[in-house]
C-alpha positions in Angstrom: 21.0 16.2 27.0 17.6 14.6 26.8 16.7 12.6 23.7 14.4 14.4 21.2 10.8 13.2 21.1 8.6 13.2 18.0 4.8 12.8 17.6 3.3 11.6 14.3 -0.3 11.4 13.4 -1.5 9.6 10.3 -5.0 11.0 10.0 -6.6 9.1 7.1 -10.1 8.8 5.9 -10.5 5.2 7.2 -8.3 5.2 10.3 -6.1 7.5 12.5 -2.9 6.4 14.1 -1.0 8.5 16.7 2.5 7.5 17.7 5.1 9.0 20.0 8.8 8.0 19.4 12.2 8.8 20.5 14.5 10.2 17.8 16.3 6.8 18.0 13.1 5.0 17.1 11.8 3.7 20.4 8.0 3.6 20.5 6.7 5.3 23.6 3.0 5.3 22.7 0.9 4.2 19.8 -2.9 4.0 19.2 -5.2 3.6 16.2 -8.8 4.6 16.0 -11.3 5.5 13.2 -10.8 8.0 10.4 -10.6 11.7 11.2 -11.2 13.4 7.8 -13.3 16.3 8.7 -14.9 16.4 5.3 -16.4 13.0 6.1 -17.2 13.1 9.8 -17.4 16.9 10.4 -15.3 19.4 12.4 -16.7 18.6 15.8 -16.3 14.8 15.5 -12.7 15.2 14.1 -11.8 17.5 17.0 -13.2 15.1 19.6 -11.4 12.2 18.0 -8.0 13.9 18.0 -8.6 15.3 21.5 -9.2 11.7 22.8 -6.1 10.4 21.1 -3.9 13.2 22.4 -5.3 12.9 25.9 -4.6 9.2 25.9 -1.1 9.8 24.7 -0.4 12.3 27.5 -1.9 10.1 30.2 0.2 7.1 29.0 3.5 9.0 28.6 3.2 12.0 30.9 5.5 13.8 28.5 5.1 17.6 28.1 7.8 18.6 25.5 7.4 17.3 22.0 10.3 18.5 19.8 8.6 17.9 16.5 5.0 16.9 15.7 3.6 16.1 12.2 -0.1 15.9 11.7 -0.5 14.2 8.3 -4.2 14.7 7.6 -6.6 13.6 4.9 -8.9 16.3 3.7 -6.3 19.1 3.2 -6.9 19.9 -0.4 -7.2 23.7 -0.4 -6.0 26.7 1.7 -9.4 26.7 3.3 -9.0 23.1 4.3 -5.6 23.8 5.8 -7.1 26.6 7.9 -9.9 24.3 9.1 -7.6 21.4 10.0 -5.2 23.7 11.7 -8.0 25.0 13.9 -9.1 21.4 14.6 -5.6 20.4 15.7 -5.0 23.5 17.8 -8.3 23.0 19.6 -7.4 19.4 20.2 -4.0 20.3 21.6 -5.5 22.7 24.1 -6.8 19.8 26.1 -3.3 18.5 26.8 -0.1 19.9 28.4 1.9 19.1 25.3 4.3 21.8 24.3 5.3 21.3 20.7 8.4 23.1 19.5 8.0 22.3 15.8 4.5 21.7 14.4 3.9 20.6 10.9 0.4 20.2 9.4 0.2 18.7 5.9 -1.9 16.6 3.6 -1.3 13.0 4.6 0.1 12.0 1.2 2.4 15.0 0.9 3.8 14.3 4.4 4.3 10.7 3.6 6.1 11.6 0.4 8.5 13.9 2.2 9.2 11.2 4.7 10.0 8.8 1.9 12.2 10.9 -0.3 13.4 13.9 2.0 15.4 16.0 -0.5 15.4 13.6 -3.4 13.1 13.6 -6.4 10.2 11.2 -6.3 6.5 10.6 -6.1 3.9 8.7 -4.0 0.8 7.3 -5.7 -1.9 6.0 -3.4 -5.0 4.0 -4.4 -7.0 3.0 -1.4 -10.5 4.3 -0.7 -9.5 7.3 -2.8 -6.7 7.9 -5.2 -4.1 10.7 -5.3 -0.5 11.4 -6.2 2.1 13.8 -4.9 5.5 14.4 -6.6 8.6 16.5 -5.8 11.7 17.6 -7.6 13.7 17.2 -4.4 14.3 20.9 -4.2 11.1 22.0 -2.5 8.8 22.1 -5.5 5.8 19.8 -4.8 2.8 19.0 -7.1 -0.3 16.9 -6.8 -2.8 15.3 -9.1 -6.1 13.7 -8.2 -7.5 13.2 -4.8 -10.4 15.6 -5.2 -12.9 13.3 -3.6 -15.5 10.8 -4.8 -17.9 13.4 -6.2 -15.4 14.6 -8.8 -12.3 12.4 -8.8 -10.7 9.3 -7.2 -10.5 7.4 -10.5 -8.8 4.0 -10.1 -9.5 3.9 -6.3 -11.3 1.4 -4.2 -14.4 3.6 -4.2 -14.3 4.0 -8.0 -13.8 0.3 -8.5 -16.7 -0.5 -6.1 -19.0 1.8 -8.1 -18.0 0.1 -11.4 -18.7 -3.3 -9.9 -22.1 -2.1 -8.6 -23.0 -0.6 -12.0 -22.0 -3.9 -13.7 -24.2 -5.9 -11.4 -27.2 -3.7 -11.8 -26.7 -3.4 -15.6 -26.5 -7.1 -16.0 -29.6 -7.5 -13.9 -31.4 -5.2 -16.4 -30.1 -7.2 -19.3 -28.0 -4.2 -20.5 -24.8 -6.2 -20.2 -23.7 -9.8 -20.1 -23.9 -11.7 -16.8 -20.8 -11.4 -14.6 -19.4 -13.5 -11.8 -19.1 -10.1 -9.9 -22.8 -10.5 -8.8 -22.2 -13.8 -7.1 -19.0 -12.6 -5.4 -20.6 -9.3 -4.2 -23.6 -11.3 -2.7 -21.2 -13.7 -0.9 -19.1 -10.8 0.5 -22.2 -8.9 1.8 -23.9 -12.1 2.8 -27.1 -11.2 0.9 -29.2 -13.2 -1.6 -31.0 -10.6 -3.8 -30.8 -7.3 -5.7 -33.4 -5.9 -3.3 -31.0 -6.6 -0.4 -28.1 -5.0 -2.3 -30.2 -1.8 -2.8 -31.0 -1.8 1.0 -27.3 -2.2 1.8 -26.3 0.5 -0.6 -28.8 3.1 0.7 -28.6 2.3 4.5 -28.7 5.4 6.8 -25.1 5.0 8.0 -23.6 4.4 4.5 -20.0 5.5 3.9 -17.7 5.6 0.9 -15.5 3.0 2.6 -18.4 0.5 2.3 -18.5 0.9 -1.5 -14.7 0.7 -1.6 -14.8 -2.6 0.3 -16.5 -4.2 -2.6 -13.4 -3.7 -4.7 -11.8 -6.7 -2.9 -13.8 -9.1 -5.0 -12.4 -7.8 -8.3 -9.1 -9.8 -8.2 -11.0 -13.1 -7.7 -13.3 -12.3 -10.6 -10.2 -11.6 -12.7 -8.6 -14.9 -11.7 -11.8 -16.6 -12.9 -11.5 -14.9 -16.3 -14.5 -12.7 -15.9 -14.4 -10.2 -18.9 -16.1 -7.4 -17.1 -13.8 -7.7 -14.1 -10.8 -7.7 -16.4 -12.1 -4.6 -18.2 -12.7 -2.7 -14.9 -9.1 -3.6 -13.7 -7.6 -2.4 -17.0 -9.4 0.9 -16.8 -8.5 1.4 -13.2 -4.8 0.9 -14.1 -5.1 3.3 -17.0 -6.7 6.0 -14.7 -3.9 5.6 -12.2 -1.4 6.0 -15.0 -3.1 9.2 -16.0 -2.5 10.5 -12.5 1.2 9.7 -12.8 1.3 11.3 -16.2 -0.4 14.5 -14.9 2.0 14.7 -12.0 5.1 14.3 -14.1 3.8 17.0 -16.5 3.3 19.4 -13.7 6.8 18.6 -12.4 8.3 19.1 -15.8 9.9 15.7 -15.6 12.7 14.8 -17.9 14.2 11.3 -18.4 16.2 11.2 -15.2 16.4 9.0 -12.2 13.1 9.2 -10.3 11.4 6.8 -7.8 7.6 6.3 -7.8 6.3 4.8 -4.6 3.1 2.9 -4.6 0.8 2.5 -1.6 -2.8 1.8 -0.7 -4.9 -1.3 -0.6 -5.6 -1.5 -4.3 -2.0 -1.2 -5.4 -0.7 -3.4 -2.7 -3.2 -6.3 -2.9 -4.5 -6.3 -6.5 -1.6 -7.6 -8.5 -3.3 -7.4 -11.8 -3.9 -3.6 -11.5 -0.4 -3.1 -10.1 1.2 -5.1 -12.8 -0.7 -3.3 -15.6 0.2 0.0 -14.1 3.9 -0.9 -14.0 3.7 -1.9 -17.6 2.1 1.4 -18.7 4.7 3.4 -16.8 7.7 1.4 -18.0 6.5 1.8 -21.6 6.3 5.6 -21.4 8.8 6.4 -18.7 11.5 3.7 -18.7 13.9 5.7 -16.4 11.4 5.6 -13.5 12.0 3.2 -10.7 8.8 1.8 -9.1 8.9 0.8 -5.4 6.0 -0.7 -3.4 5.8 0.7 0.1 6.2 -2.1 2.7 5.9 -0.1 5.9 2.6 1.2 7.4 1.9 4.8 6.4 2.6 6.1 9.9 6.2 5.1 9.5 6.6 7.5 6.6 5.0 10.2 8.9 7.5 9.4 11.6 10.3 9.9 9.1 8.7 13.2 8.1 8.9 14.3 11.7 12.5 13.3 11.9 13.2 15.3 8.7 11.4 18.3 10.2 13.6 18.0 13.3 16.7 17.7 11.1 15.8 20.9 9.3 15.3 22.8 12.5 18.8 21.7 13.7 20.3 22.8 10.3 18.6 26.2 10.5 20.0 26.8 14.0 23.6 26.1 12.7 23.3 28.7 9.9 25.1 32.0 10.7 22.8 34.9 11.3 22.2 37.4 8.4 23.8 40.8 8.8 
């Protein structure tokens, strides 16, 4: 009997990774390209990007049968989004000979959560360019909080932090707030020398949310230098992320039981001040919760999600037919 083959796509807002593995974990193909969130780049561009990735995967592997495929995609926030993304994926697959026996299309964070916990209770909080949390009771009930995009949500995210930094720089420039080291650090990062240049950078034609989010990386240095404004922004970011956790647990009807909260995303992995403050807030209110920092790249969680899907298919085949 041939070894089962799985395909996993981590389709984020910043980058997209497609990998093909054997069920034993051997990597047959893997490639990373730019983000494929259709809300950011449009339906046609997302379809073209996925088509190229899938075509490259087929040319490299010459495989035709994929036993389980999980497309974990950013931008699936509503039923309408799911329909749109499903259409994008099916259009992309038409250009390859791949025959997929079990196809799963989910929000990228939801898919990663299932890959992490399978049928155990737990949650996954991400703060990267955006912020979002998914939680499950381990019995199939899944809830979410946040992640509604930069226009209405994403508090505590890299984009949100970047905006707070920019506001602080401009307000200090106007004399509305005290001077902050954030101005010097932002100028150094962007290799600019004036507020005029900052405005030009901010309103460039090809501006993306990721550019504002990239500014968040200067926050931890400003905090280490004792900058009061940077410390304030960091504390508020942690509090906003804690509110996401609290909202998720309320929706999940959490009681003081064993529960693992996984943390991922650039802000939570690299800004130790924000991560530490968040841990403190959670432990003060929910002492029974175990907090675990994700070490593997997100695509590995999606691979585990695909294996879990394959396991469920096998279990369903073993069940006796209903009479």
